Tab-separated table of N, CA, C and O in Angstrom:
chain	number	residue	atom	x	y	z
A	121	UNK	N	0.844	-1.183	0.000
A	121	UNK	CA	0.000	0.000	0.000
A	121	UNK	C	0.886	1.241	0.000
A	121	UNK	O	1.745	1.398	0.861
A	122	UNK	N	0.668	2.099	-0.976
A	122	UNK	CA	1.499	3.287	-1.134
A	122	UNK	C	0.741	4.507	-0.632
A	122	UNK	O	-0.380	4.773	-1.031
A	123	UNK	N	1.393	5.258	0.249
A	123	UNK	CA	0.770	6.463	0.813
A	123	UNK	C	1.030	7.657	-0.098
A	123	UNK	O	2.141	7.860	-0.575
A	124	UNK	N	-0.010	8.454	-0.335
A	124	UNK	CA	0.147	9.626	-1.179
A	124	UNK	C	0.888	10.722	-0.425
A	124	UNK	O	0.857	10.794	0.798
A	125	UNK	N	1.526	11.596	-1.189
A	125	UNK	CA	2.261	12.711	-0.589
A	125	UNK	C	1.288	13.870	-0.359
A	125	UNK	O	0.983	14.645	-1.249
A	126	UNK	N	0.785	13.990	0.864
A	126	UNK	CA	-0.157	15.050	1.210
A	126	UNK	C	0.512	16.171	1.987
A	126	UNK	O	-0.164	16.997	2.573
A	127	UNK	N	1.835	16.209	1.998
A	127	UNK	CA	2.555	17.219	2.765
A	127	UNK	C	2.779	18.502	1.987
A	127	UNK	O	3.269	19.469	2.534
A	128	UNK	N	2.422	18.515	0.706
A	128	UNK	CA	2.631	19.721	-0.088
A	128	UNK	C	1.549	20.738	0.227
A	128	UNK	O	0.383	20.415	0.364
A	129	UNK	N	1.953	21.984	0.314
A	129	UNK	CA	1.012	23.057	0.588
A	129	UNK	C	0.307	23.458	-0.713
A	129	UNK	O	0.938	23.515	-1.761
A	130	UNK	N	-0.979	23.726	-0.627
A	130	UNK	CA	-1.668	24.178	-1.831
A	130	UNK	C	-1.230	25.584	-2.232
A	130	UNK	O	-0.862	26.392	-1.384
A	131	UNK	N	-1.226	25.861	-3.482
A	131	UNK	CA	-0.975	27.167	-4.085
A	131	UNK	C	0.504	27.552	-4.131
A	131	UNK	O	0.978	27.974	-5.152
A	132	UNK	N	1.235	27.441	-3.042
A	132	UNK	CA	2.635	27.857	-3.031
A	132	UNK	C	3.607	26.705	-3.270
A	132	UNK	O	4.717	26.920	-3.689
A	133	UNK	N	3.214	25.496	-2.947
A	133	UNK	CA	4.110	24.364	-3.128
A	133	UNK	C	4.953	24.060	-1.908
A	133	UNK	O	5.490	22.966	-1.790
A	134	UNK	N	5.088	25.004	-0.998
A	134	UNK	CA	5.786	24.739	0.266
A	134	UNK	C	5.148	25.581	1.369
A	134	UNK	O	4.479	26.576	1.111
A	135	UNK	N	5.359	25.147	2.590
A	135	UNK	CA	4.682	25.807	3.714
A	135	UNK	C	5.325	27.131	4.088
A	135	UNK	O	4.676	27.993	4.670
A	136	UNK	N	6.582	27.332	3.769
A	136	UNK	CA	7.220	28.599	4.133
A	136	UNK	C	6.583	29.773	3.385
A	136	UNK	O	6.514	30.885	3.917
A	137	UNK	N	6.088	29.549	2.198
A	137	UNK	CA	5.366	30.592	1.481
A	137	UNK	C	4.106	31.014	2.205
A	137	UNK	O	3.779	32.196	2.287
A	138	UNK	N	3.393	30.039	2.771
A	138	UNK	CA	2.190	30.348	3.542
A	138	UNK	C	2.531	31.087	4.823
A	138	UNK	O	1.808	31.994	5.225
A	139	UNK	N	3.630	30.694	5.486
A	139	UNK	CA	4.044	31.376	6.714
A	139	UNK	C	4.368	32.840	6.418
A	139	UNK	O	4.010	33.733	7.188
A	140	UNK	N	5.056	33.101	5.328
A	140	UNK	CA	5.369	34.482	4.952
A	140	UNK	C	4.102	35.263	4.635
A	140	UNK	O	3.965	36.422	5.033
A	141	UNK	N	3.176	34.644	3.913
A	141	UNK	CA	1.930	35.327	3.562
A	141	UNK	C	1.134	35.690	4.806
A	141	UNK	O	0.671	36.823	4.946
A	142	UNK	N	1.007	34.765	5.734
A	142	UNK	CA	0.258	35.031	6.970
A	142	UNK	C	0.970	36.100	7.800
A	142	UNK	O	0.327	36.997	8.346
A	143	UNK	N	2.292	36.029	7.902
A	143	UNK	CA	3.044	37.018	8.673
A	143	UNK	C	2.906	38.419	8.098
A	143	UNK	O	2.683	39.378	8.840
A	144	UNK	N	3.007	38.543	6.788
A	144	UNK	CA	2.871	39.852	6.147
A	144	UNK	C	1.446	40.368	6.296
A	144	UNK	O	1.226	41.558	6.567
A	145	UNK	N	0.458	39.474	6.152
A	145	UNK	CA	-0.936	39.871	6.315
A	145	UNK	C	-1.199	40.386	7.731
A	145	UNK	O	-1.858	41.413	7.917
A	146	UNK	N	-0.674	39.697	8.741
A	146	UNK	CA	-0.852	40.149	10.117
A	146	UNK	C	-0.156	41.481	10.361
A	146	UNK	O	-0.682	42.342	11.069
A	147	UNK	N	1.011	41.662	9.789
A	147	UNK	CA	1.723	42.932	9.931
A	147	UNK	C	0.923	44.073	9.299
A	147	UNK	O	0.821	45.161	9.878
A	148	UNK	N	0.341	43.826	8.135
A	148	UNK	CA	-0.488	44.843	7.484
A	148	UNK	C	-1.696	45.170	8.356
A	148	UNK	O	-2.066	46.343	8.504
A	149	UNK	N	-2.329	44.171	8.948
A	149	UNK	CA	-3.469	44.418	9.829
A	149	UNK	C	-3.067	45.252	11.046
A	149	UNK	O	-3.790	46.163	11.439
A	150	UNK	N	-1.924	44.936	11.639
A	150	UNK	CA	-1.461	45.680	12.811
A	150	UNK	C	-1.223	47.138	12.450
A	150	UNK	O	-1.659	48.043	13.169
A	151	UNK	N	-0.543	47.374	11.328
A	151	UNK	CA	-0.286	48.748	10.898
A	151	UNK	C	-1.588	49.462	10.578
A	151	UNK	O	-1.789	50.630	10.942
A	152	UNK	N	-2.528	48.796	9.939
A	152	UNK	CA	-3.814	49.396	9.595
A	152	UNK	C	-4.590	49.800	10.840
A	152	UNK	O	-5.096	50.924	10.943
A	153	UNK	N	-4.685	48.911	11.814
A	153	UNK	CA	-5.426	49.236	13.024
A	153	UNK	C	-4.715	50.292	13.863
A	153	UNK	O	-5.370	51.098	14.527
A	154	UNK	N	-3.399	50.297	13.839
A	154	UNK	CA	-2.650	51.357	14.520
A	154	UNK	C	-2.966	52.708	13.887
A	154	UNK	O	-3.208	53.693	14.575
A	155	UNK	N	-2.988	52.755	12.567
A	155	UNK	CA	-3.302	53.991	11.848
A	155	UNK	C	-4.729	54.449	12.143
A	155	UNK	O	-4.957	55.633	12.382
A	156	UNK	N	-5.672	53.514	12.132
A	156	UNK	CA	-7.074	53.847	12.443
A	156	UNK	C	-7.172	54.420	13.865
A	156	UNK	O	-7.876	55.403	14.104
A	157	UNK	N	-6.463	53.803	14.811
A	157	UNK	CA	-6.492	54.259	16.188
A	157	UNK	C	-5.937	55.679	16.308
A	157	UNK	O	-6.506	56.529	17.012
A	158	UNK	N	-4.819	55.951	15.641
A	158	UNK	CA	-4.228	57.291	15.709
A	158	UNK	C	-5.094	58.324	14.992
A	158	UNK	O	-5.184	59.465	15.428
A	159	UNK	N	-5.725	57.947	13.897
A	159	UNK	CA	-6.513	58.892	13.109
A	159	UNK	C	-7.784	59.317	13.853
A	159	UNK	O	-8.166	60.484	13.821
A	160	UNK	N	-8.432	58.415	14.533
A	160	UNK	CA	-9.721	58.698	15.166
A	160	UNK	C	-9.646	58.855	16.683
A	160	UNK	O	-10.679	58.910	17.334
A	161	UNK	N	-8.444	58.914	17.214
A	161	UNK	CA	-8.312	59.078	18.670
A	161	UNK	C	-8.577	60.521	19.080
A	161	UNK	O	-8.319	61.449	18.365
């Protein structure tokens, strides 16, 4: 019985691409909410 290779990440081909995407997305959210807080404070 041969096991399929399910360790590949969808879309990027490796998981480090997803880690970078999530990290950059979170950084953008932090900067956005910081800006909103300063603008309307």
